[in-house]
């Protein structure tokens, strides 16, 4: 059940009440329901909200400054794959790039300040020396005009199905959600489990592109939370 957030197989009164008051389990404060959170949790949530707002601002500015279109997003993916064209096959590690690579990947880089490139890199790297370029590409699909849900799903599936098996595992779905959800790893794990419960209808342990799209249409906010301010 989408409401069974602790995975105990039952829906508590608190979980049911939260659904009635705010029927979107994708929201990070889904179970708060007016109950004050611990100070440390409140601070962490505030910091993530501030980071999400900063992410919205810099990506929106980048899209507008570079006048980005869908072709530019596909162009970034093509550049990443081209760097490994001599390899027999791509791996998840193939998508990891450094700061200078990010500057090269950005379309109309001459129009974009190095400061914005650095901000984007810092927002996505999580303290590491490299970032997963799929995070960059997936984020842009949320801001560049023209990307419908089905097209975003097909692009994401192509990037994460690196062995071309035609299936995504729960671990791959979890990694994908890390690039679309700005929240804790524990909550991402739970969201991935809920998504797989909906998508993996035959309980094979993996999902096809068709299953992926159907589940995304049913639970759009789990996979692709809104990146614009909700008014």
PDB file of C-alpha atoms in Angstrom:
ATOM      1  CA  UNK A   1       0.000   0.000   0.000  1.00  0.00           C
ATOM      2  CA  UNK A   2       1.190   3.535  -0.769  1.00  0.00           C
ATOM      3  CA  UNK A   3       0.165   4.584   2.745  1.00  0.00           C
ATOM      4  CA  UNK A   4       2.114   1.851   4.539  1.00  0.00           C
ATOM      5  CA  UNK A   5       5.253   3.961   4.822  1.00  0.00           C
ATOM      6  CA  UNK A   6       6.916   1.835   7.499  1.00  0.00           C
ATOM      7  CA  UNK A   7       6.371  -1.391   5.546  1.00  0.00           C
ATOM      8  CA  UNK A   8       4.646  -3.305   8.343  1.00  0.00           C
ATOM      9  CA  UNK A   9       1.809  -4.454   6.094  1.00  0.00           C
ATOM     10  CA  UNK A  10      -0.784  -2.301   7.886  1.00  0.00           C
ATOM     11  CA  UNK A  11      -2.077   1.247   7.559  1.00  0.00           C
ATOM     12  CA  UNK A  12      -2.130   3.040  10.896  1.00  0.00           C
ATOM     13  CA  UNK A  13      -4.611   5.744  11.864  1.00  0.00           C
ATOM     14  CA  UNK A  14      -1.813   8.299  11.584  1.00  0.00           C
ATOM     15  CA  UNK A  15      -1.000   7.175   8.040  1.00  0.00           C
ATOM     16  CA  UNK A  16      -4.675   7.172   7.019  1.00  0.00           C
ATOM     17  CA  UNK A  17      -5.260  10.594   8.589  1.00  0.00           C
ATOM     18  CA  UNK A  18      -2.230  11.965   6.729  1.00  0.00           C
ATOM     19  CA  UNK A  19      -3.684  10.684   3.463  1.00  0.00           C
ATOM     20  CA  UNK A  20      -6.996  12.425   4.154  1.00  0.00           C
ATOM     21  CA  UNK A  21      -5.279  15.715   4.964  1.00  0.00           C
ATOM     22  CA  UNK A  22      -2.614  15.623   2.251  1.00  0.00           C
ATOM     23  CA  UNK A  23      -3.142  12.780  -0.232  1.00  0.00           C
ATOM     24  CA  UNK A  24       0.318  12.827  -1.782  1.00  0.00           C
ATOM     25  CA  UNK A  25       2.735  10.307  -0.197  1.00  0.00           C
ATOM     26  CA  UNK A  26       5.502  11.774  -2.373  1.00  0.00           C
ATOM     27  CA  UNK A  27       5.601  14.827  -0.142  1.00  0.00           C
ATOM     28  CA  UNK A  28       8.422  14.693   2.373  1.00  0.00           C
ATOM     29  CA  UNK A  29       6.208  16.005   5.201  1.00  0.00           C
ATOM     30  CA  UNK A  30       3.443  13.482   4.419  1.00  0.00           C
ATOM     31  CA  UNK A  31       3.191  12.112   7.967  1.00  0.00           C
ATOM     32  CA  UNK A  32       3.803  15.314   9.902  1.00  0.00           C
ATOM     33  CA  UNK A  33       0.098  16.220   9.923  1.00  0.00           C
ATOM     34  CA  UNK A  34       0.629  19.224  12.127  1.00  0.00           C
ATOM     35  CA  UNK A  35       2.832  17.329  14.579  1.00  0.00           C
ATOM     36  CA  UNK A  36       5.972  19.382  15.250  1.00  0.00           C
ATOM     37  CA  UNK A  37       9.060  17.664  13.934  1.00  0.00           C
ATOM     38  CA  UNK A  38      12.233  17.353  15.977  1.00  0.00           C
ATOM     39  CA  UNK A  39      14.458  20.405  15.677  1.00  0.00           C
ATOM     40  CA  UNK A  40      17.187  18.503  13.824  1.00  0.00           C
ATOM     41  CA  UNK A  41      14.629  17.113  11.371  1.00  0.00           C
ATOM     42  CA  UNK A  42      13.132  20.567  10.835  1.00  0.00           C
ATOM     43  CA  UNK A  43      16.543  22.051  10.117  1.00  0.00           C
ATOM     44  CA  UNK A  44      17.412  19.248   7.695  1.00  0.00           C
ATOM     45  CA  UNK A  45      14.075  19.672   5.908  1.00  0.00           C
ATOM     46  CA  UNK A  46      14.572  23.423   5.685  1.00  0.00           C
ATOM     47  CA  UNK A  47      18.051  22.937   4.238  1.00  0.00           C
ATOM     48  CA  UNK A  48      16.724  20.545   1.588  1.00  0.00           C
ATOM     49  CA  UNK A  49      13.943  22.992   0.713  1.00  0.00           C
ATOM     50  CA  UNK A  50      16.497  25.771   0.340  1.00  0.00           C
ATOM     51  CA  UNK A  51      18.670  23.533  -1.825  1.00  0.00           C
ATOM     52  CA  UNK A  52      15.652  22.619  -3.965  1.00  0.00           C
ATOM     53  CA  UNK A  53      14.816  26.303  -4.439  1.00  0.00           C
ATOM     54  CA  UNK A  54      18.414  27.073  -5.400  1.00  0.00           C
ATOM     55  CA  UNK A  55      18.321  24.176  -7.857  1.00  0.00           C
ATOM     56  CA  UNK A  56      15.133  25.537  -9.423  1.00  0.00           C
ATOM     57  CA  UNK A  57      16.643  28.995  -9.771  1.00  0.00           C
ATOM     58  CA  UNK A  58      19.950  27.987 -11.366  1.00  0.00           C
ATOM     59  CA  UNK A  59      18.475  25.416 -13.762  1.00  0.00           C
ATOM     60  CA  UNK A  60      15.717  27.816 -14.837  1.00  0.00           C
ATOM     61  CA  UNK A  61      18.313  30.545 -15.423  1.00  0.00           C
ATOM     62  CA  UNK A  62      20.524  28.144 -17.354  1.00  0.00           C
ATOM     63  CA  UNK A  63      17.673  27.042 -19.638  1.00  0.00           C
ATOM     64  CA  UNK A  64      16.701  30.640 -20.307  1.00  0.00           C
ATOM     65  CA  UNK A  65      20.268  31.927 -20.808  1.00  0.00           C
ATOM     66  CA  UNK A  66      21.270  29.118 -23.162  1.00  0.00           C
ATOM     67  CA  UNK A  67      17.827  29.013 -24.788  1.00  0.00           C
ATOM     68  CA  UNK A  68      17.882  25.276 -24.317  1.00  0.00           C
ATOM     69  CA  UNK A  69      15.664  22.976 -26.336  1.00  0.00           C
ATOM     70  CA  UNK A  70      15.078  19.225 -26.266  1.00  0.00           C
ATOM     71  CA  UNK A  71      17.840  18.667 -28.829  1.00  0.00           C
ATOM     72  CA  UNK A  72      20.364  20.171 -26.410  1.00  0.00           C
ATOM     73  CA  UNK A  73      19.438  17.635 -23.724  1.00  0.00           C
ATOM     74  CA  UNK A  74      19.810  14.732 -26.138  1.00  0.00           C
ATOM     75  CA  UNK A  75      23.069  16.304 -27.293  1.00  0.00           C
ATOM     76  CA  UNK A  76      24.503  16.080 -23.760  1.00  0.00           C
ATOM     77  CA  UNK A  77      23.690  12.376 -23.596  1.00  0.00           C
ATOM     78  CA  UNK A  78      25.252  11.849 -27.020  1.00  0.00           C
ATOM     79  CA  UNK A  79      28.462  13.556 -25.864  1.00  0.00           C
ATOM     80  CA  UNK A  80      28.707  11.370 -22.758  1.00  0.00           C
ATOM     81  CA  UNK A  81      28.190   8.191 -24.763  1.00  0.00           C
ATOM     82  CA  UNK A  82      30.681   9.337 -27.409  1.00  0.00           C
ATOM     83  CA  UNK A  83      33.437   9.554 -24.803  1.00  0.00           C
ATOM     84  CA  UNK A  84      33.020   5.825 -24.246  1.00  0.00           C
ATOM     85  CA  UNK A  85      32.329   4.842 -27.843  1.00  0.00           C
ATOM     86  CA  UNK A  86      35.489   2.708 -27.920  1.00  0.00           C
ATOM     87  CA  UNK A  87      34.250   0.602 -25.009  1.00  0.00           C
ATOM     88  CA  UNK A  88      32.257  -2.539 -25.693  1.00  0.00           C
ATOM     89  CA  UNK A  89      29.479  -1.419 -23.423  1.00  0.00           C
ATOM     90  CA  UNK A  90      28.526   1.361 -21.050  1.00  0.00           C
ATOM     91  CA  UNK A  91      28.440   0.922 -17.292  1.00  0.00           C
ATOM     92  CA  UNK A  92      26.866   3.071 -14.614  1.00  0.00           C
ATOM     93  CA  UNK A  93      30.355   4.432 -13.881  1.00  0.00           C
ATOM     94  CA  UNK A  94      30.664   5.606 -17.491  1.00  0.00           C
ATOM     95  CA  UNK A  95      28.248   8.423 -16.740  1.00  0.00           C
ATOM     96  CA  UNK A  96      30.348   9.964 -13.966  1.00  0.00           C
ATOM     97  CA  UNK A  97      31.971  13.255 -14.963  1.00  0.00           C
ATOM     98  CA  UNK A  98      33.986  16.037 -13.346  1.00  0.00           C
ATOM     99  CA  UNK A  99      33.523  19.791 -13.189  1.00  0.00           C
ATOM    100  CA  UNK A 100      35.340  20.567 -16.451  1.00  0.00           C
ATOM    101  CA  UNK A 101      33.261  17.917 -18.200  1.00  0.00           C
ATOM    102  CA  UNK A 102      30.099  19.638 -16.991  1.00  0.00           C
ATOM    103  CA  UNK A 103      31.285  22.923 -18.496  1.00  0.00           C
ATOM    104  CA  UNK A 104      31.869  21.177 -21.834  1.00  0.00           C
ATOM    105  CA  UNK A 105      28.534  19.383 -21.759  1.00  0.00           C
ATOM    106  CA  UNK A 106      26.496  22.522 -21.255  1.00  0.00           C
ATOM    107  CA  UNK A 107      25.023  23.869 -24.514  1.00  0.00           C
ATOM    108  CA  UNK A 108      26.029  27.401 -25.455  1.00  0.00           C
ATOM    109  CA  UNK A 109      28.619  27.220 -22.688  1.00  0.00           C
ATOM    110  CA  UNK A 110      29.996  30.625 -23.692  1.00  0.00           C
ATOM    111  CA  UNK A 111      26.701  32.177 -22.565  1.00  0.00           C
ATOM    112  CA  UNK A 112      26.746  30.479 -19.180  1.00  0.00           C
ATOM    113  CA  UNK A 113      28.853  31.825 -16.346  1.00  0.00           C
ATOM    114  CA  UNK A 114      31.444  29.596 -14.706  1.00  0.00           C
ATOM    115  CA  UNK A 115      29.695  30.446 -11.464  1.00  0.00           C
ATOM    116  CA  UNK A 116      26.474  28.789 -12.656  1.00  0.00           C
ATOM    117  CA  UNK A 117      28.425  25.757 -13.898  1.00  0.00           C
ATOM    118  CA  UNK A 118      30.056  25.453 -10.483  1.00  0.00           C
ATOM    119  CA  UNK A 119      26.719  25.862  -8.699  1.00  0.00           C
ATOM    120  CA  UNK A 120      25.140  23.115 -10.802  1.00  0.00           C
ATOM    121  CA  UNK A 121      28.099  20.838 -10.162  1.00  0.00           C
ATOM    122  CA  UNK A 122      28.018  21.475  -6.396  1.00  0.00           C
ATOM    123  CA  UNK A 123      24.253  20.925  -6.222  1.00  0.00           C
ATOM    124  CA  UNK A 124      24.533  17.523  -7.871  1.00  0.00           C
ATOM    125  CA  UNK A 125      27.782  16.117  -6.529  1.00  0.00           C
ATOM    126  CA  UNK A 126      26.794  15.586  -2.894  1.00  0.00           C
ATOM    127  CA  UNK A 127      30.343  16.105  -1.645  1.00  0.00           C
ATOM    128  CA  UNK A 128      31.928  13.817  -4.238  1.00  0.00           C
ATOM    129  CA  UNK A 129      34.551  14.787  -6.818  1.00  0.00           C
ATOM    130  CA  UNK A 130      32.340  13.703  -9.717  1.00  0.00           C
ATOM    131  CA  UNK A 131      28.640  13.666 -10.524  1.00  0.00           C
ATOM    132  CA  UNK A 132      26.431  11.268 -12.417  1.00  0.00           C
ATOM    133  CA  UNK A 133      25.731  13.069 -15.703  1.00  0.00           C
ATOM    134  CA  UNK A 134      22.366  11.296 -15.793  1.00  0.00           C
ATOM    135  CA  UNK A 135      21.367  13.496 -12.841  1.00  0.00           C
ATOM    136  CA  UNK A 136      22.166  16.557 -14.942  1.00  0.00           C
ATOM    137  CA  UNK A 137      20.311  15.290 -18.004  1.00  0.00           C
ATOM    138  CA  UNK A 138      17.278  14.083 -16.034  1.00  0.00           C
ATOM    139  CA  UNK A 139      17.029  17.393 -14.182  1.00  0.00           C
ATOM    140  CA  UNK A 140      17.055  19.333 -17.437  1.00  0.00           C
ATOM    141  CA  UNK A 141      14.132  17.265 -18.752  1.00  0.00           C
ATOM    142  CA  UNK A 142      12.115  18.812 -15.907  1.00  0.00           C
ATOM    143  CA  UNK A 143      12.948  22.366 -16.982  1.00  0.00           C
ATOM    144  CA  UNK A 144      13.305  22.298 -20.780  1.00  0.00           C
ATOM    145  CA  UNK A 145       9.997  22.779 -22.571  1.00  0.00           C
ATOM    146  CA  UNK A 146       8.539  19.986 -24.661  1.00  0.00           C
ATOM    147  CA  UNK A 147       9.333  16.942 -22.544  1.00  0.00           C
ATOM    148  CA  UNK A 148       6.213  14.938 -21.784  1.00  0.00           C
ATOM    149  CA  UNK A 149       6.112  12.258 -19.103  1.00  0.00           C
ATOM    150  CA  UNK A 150       6.403   9.355 -21.553  1.00  0.00           C
ATOM    151  CA  UNK A 151       9.421  10.855 -23.308  1.00  0.00           C
ATOM    152  CA  UNK A 152      11.168  11.538 -20.006  1.00  0.00           C
ATOM    153  CA  UNK A 153      10.529   7.943 -18.986  1.00  0.00           C
ATOM    154  CA  UNK A 154      11.966   6.559 -22.218  1.00  0.00           C
ATOM    155  CA  UNK A 155      15.074   8.730 -21.940  1.00  0.00           C
ATOM    156  CA  UNK A 156      15.620   7.779 -18.288  1.00  0.00           C
ATOM    157  CA  UNK A 157      15.049   4.077 -18.999  1.00  0.00           C
ATOM    158  CA  UNK A 158      17.609   4.195 -21.815  1.00  0.00           C
ATOM    159  CA  UNK A 159      20.210   5.794 -19.553  1.00  0.00           C
ATOM    160  CA  UNK A 160      19.774   3.437 -16.604  1.00  0.00           C
ATOM    161  CA  UNK A 161      19.321   0.200 -18.562  1.00  0.00           C
ATOM    162  CA  UNK A 162      23.042   0.165 -19.352  1.00  0.00           C
ATOM    163  CA  UNK A 163      23.205  -3.561 -20.065  1.00  0.00           C
ATOM    164  CA  UNK A 164      20.257  -3.299 -22.486  1.00  0.00           C
ATOM    165  CA  UNK A 165      18.450  -6.108 -20.690  1.00  0.00           C
ATOM    166  CA  UNK A 166      15.122  -4.390 -21.242  1.00  0.00           C
ATOM    167  CA  UNK A 167      14.517  -4.306 -17.482  1.00  0.00           C
ATOM    168  CA  UNK A 168      15.226  -1.982 -14.580  1.00  0.00           C
ATOM    169  CA  UNK A 169      15.894  -3.357 -11.097  1.00  0.00           C
ATOM    170  CA  UNK A 170      14.746  -1.676  -7.900  1.00  0.00           C
ATOM    171  CA  UNK A 171      18.334  -0.502  -7.319  1.00  0.00           C
ATOM    172  CA  UNK A 172      18.346   1.226 -10.716  1.00  0.00           C
ATOM    173  CA  UNK A 173      14.950   2.807 -10.014  1.00  0.00           C
ATOM    174  CA  UNK A 174      16.295   4.014  -6.662  1.00  0.00           C
ATOM    175  CA  UNK A 175      19.338   5.581  -8.336  1.00  0.00           C
ATOM    176  CA  UNK A 176      17.057   7.239 -10.864  1.00  0.00           C
ATOM    177  CA  UNK A 177      14.895   8.690  -8.097  1.00  0.00           C
ATOM    178  CA  UNK A 178      17.996  10.107  -6.438  1.00  0.00           C
ATOM    179  CA  UNK A 179      18.307  12.406  -9.450  1.00  0.00           C
ATOM    180  CA  UNK A 180      14.652  13.497  -9.418  1.00  0.00           C
ATOM    181  CA  UNK A 181      13.903  13.679  -5.679  1.00  0.00           C
ATOM    182  CA  UNK A 182      15.790  16.014  -3.379  1.00  0.00           C
ATOM    183  CA  UNK A 183      15.350  14.165  -0.086  1.00  0.00           C
ATOM    184  CA  UNK A 184      16.954  11.550   2.163  1.00  0.00           C
ATOM    185  CA  UNK A 185      18.227   8.199   0.919  1.00  0.00           C
ATOM    186  CA  UNK A 186      15.880   6.350   3.301  1.00  0.00           C
ATOM    187  CA  UNK A 187      12.826   8.108   1.906  1.00  0.00           C
ATOM    188  CA  UNK A 188      14.024   7.520  -1.677  1.00  0.00           C
ATOM    189  CA  UNK A 189      14.361   3.824  -0.874  1.00  0.00           C
ATOM    190  CA  UNK A 190      10.784   3.692   0.389  1.00  0.00           C
ATOM    191  CA  UNK A 191       9.509   5.579  -2.654  1.00  0.00           C
ATOM    192  CA  UNK A 192      11.352   3.189  -4.962  1.00  0.00           C
ATOM    193  CA  UNK A 193       9.763   0.231  -3.164  1.00  0.00           C
ATOM    194  CA  UNK A 194       6.302   1.776  -3.536  1.00  0.00           C
ATOM    195  CA  UNK A 195       6.945   2.500  -7.201  1.00  0.00           C
ATOM    196  CA  UNK A 196       8.077  -1.074  -7.854  1.00  0.00           C
ATOM    197  CA  UNK A 197       4.993  -2.455  -6.082  1.00  0.00           C
ATOM    198  CA  UNK A 198       2.904  -0.581  -8.599  1.00  0.00           C
ATOM    199  CA  UNK A 199       5.108  -1.202 -11.661  1.00  0.00           C
ATOM    200  CA  UNK A 200       6.301  -4.797 -11.237  1.00  0.00           C
ATOM    201  CA  UNK A 201       2.893  -6.394 -11.733  1.00  0.00           C
ATOM    202  CA  UNK A 202       4.258  -9.881 -12.463  1.00  0.00           C
ATOM    203  CA  UNK A 203       6.668  -9.705  -9.467  1.00  0.00           C
ATOM    204  CA  UNK A 204       9.630 -10.621 -11.666  1.00  0.00           C
ATOM    205  CA  UNK A 205      11.966  -8.296  -9.793  1.00  0.00           C
ATOM    206  CA  UNK A 206      12.414  -6.041 -12.796  1.00  0.00           C
ATOM    207  CA  UNK A 207      10.240  -3.704 -14.850  1.00  0.00           C
ATOM    208  CA  UNK A 208       9.982  -3.176 -18.599  1.00  0.00           C
ATOM    209  CA  UNK A 209       9.686   0.196 -20.293  1.00  0.00           C
ATOM    210  CA  UNK A 210       5.930  -0.301 -20.682  1.00  0.00           C
ATOM    211  CA  UNK A 211       5.512  -1.135 -16.985  1.00  0.00           C
ATOM    212  CA  UNK A 212       7.723   1.823 -16.136  1.00  0.00           C
ATOM    213  CA  UNK A 213       5.584   4.269 -18.124  1.00  0.00           C
ATOM    214  CA  UNK A 214       2.271   2.930 -16.772  1.00  0.00           C
ATOM    215  CA  UNK A 215       3.488   3.247 -13.169  1.00  0.00           C
ATOM    216  CA  UNK A 216       4.882   6.725 -13.823  1.00  0.00           C
ATOM    217  CA  UNK A 217       1.496   7.811 -15.156  1.00  0.00           C
ATOM    218  CA  UNK A 218      -0.198   6.471 -12.015  1.00  0.00           C
ATOM    219  CA  UNK A 219       2.381   7.928  -9.603  1.00  0.00           C
ATOM    220  CA  UNK A 220       3.917  10.918 -11.418  1.00  0.00           C
ATOM    221  CA  UNK A 221       4.934  12.765  -8.258  1.00  0.00           C
ATOM    222  CA  UNK A 222       6.931   9.819  -6.934  1.00  0.00           C
ATOM    223  CA  UNK A 223       9.148   9.623  -9.999  1.00  0.00           C
ATOM    224  CA  UNK A 224       9.096  13.240 -11.144  1.00  0.00           C
ATOM    225  CA  UNK A 225       8.098  15.612  -8.329  1.00  0.00           C
ATOM    226  CA  UNK A 226       7.105  19.081  -9.577  1.00  0.00           C
ATOM    227  CA  UNK A 227      10.176  21.272 -10.071  1.00  0.00           C
ATOM    228  CA  UNK A 228       8.244  24.524 -10.165  1.00  0.00           C
ATOM    229  CA  UNK A 229       6.817  26.278  -7.139  1.00  0.00           C
ATOM    230  CA  UNK A 230       3.357  25.127  -6.128  1.00  0.00           C
ATOM    231  CA  UNK A 231       1.037  28.064  -5.661  1.00  0.00           C
TER     232      UNK A 231
END
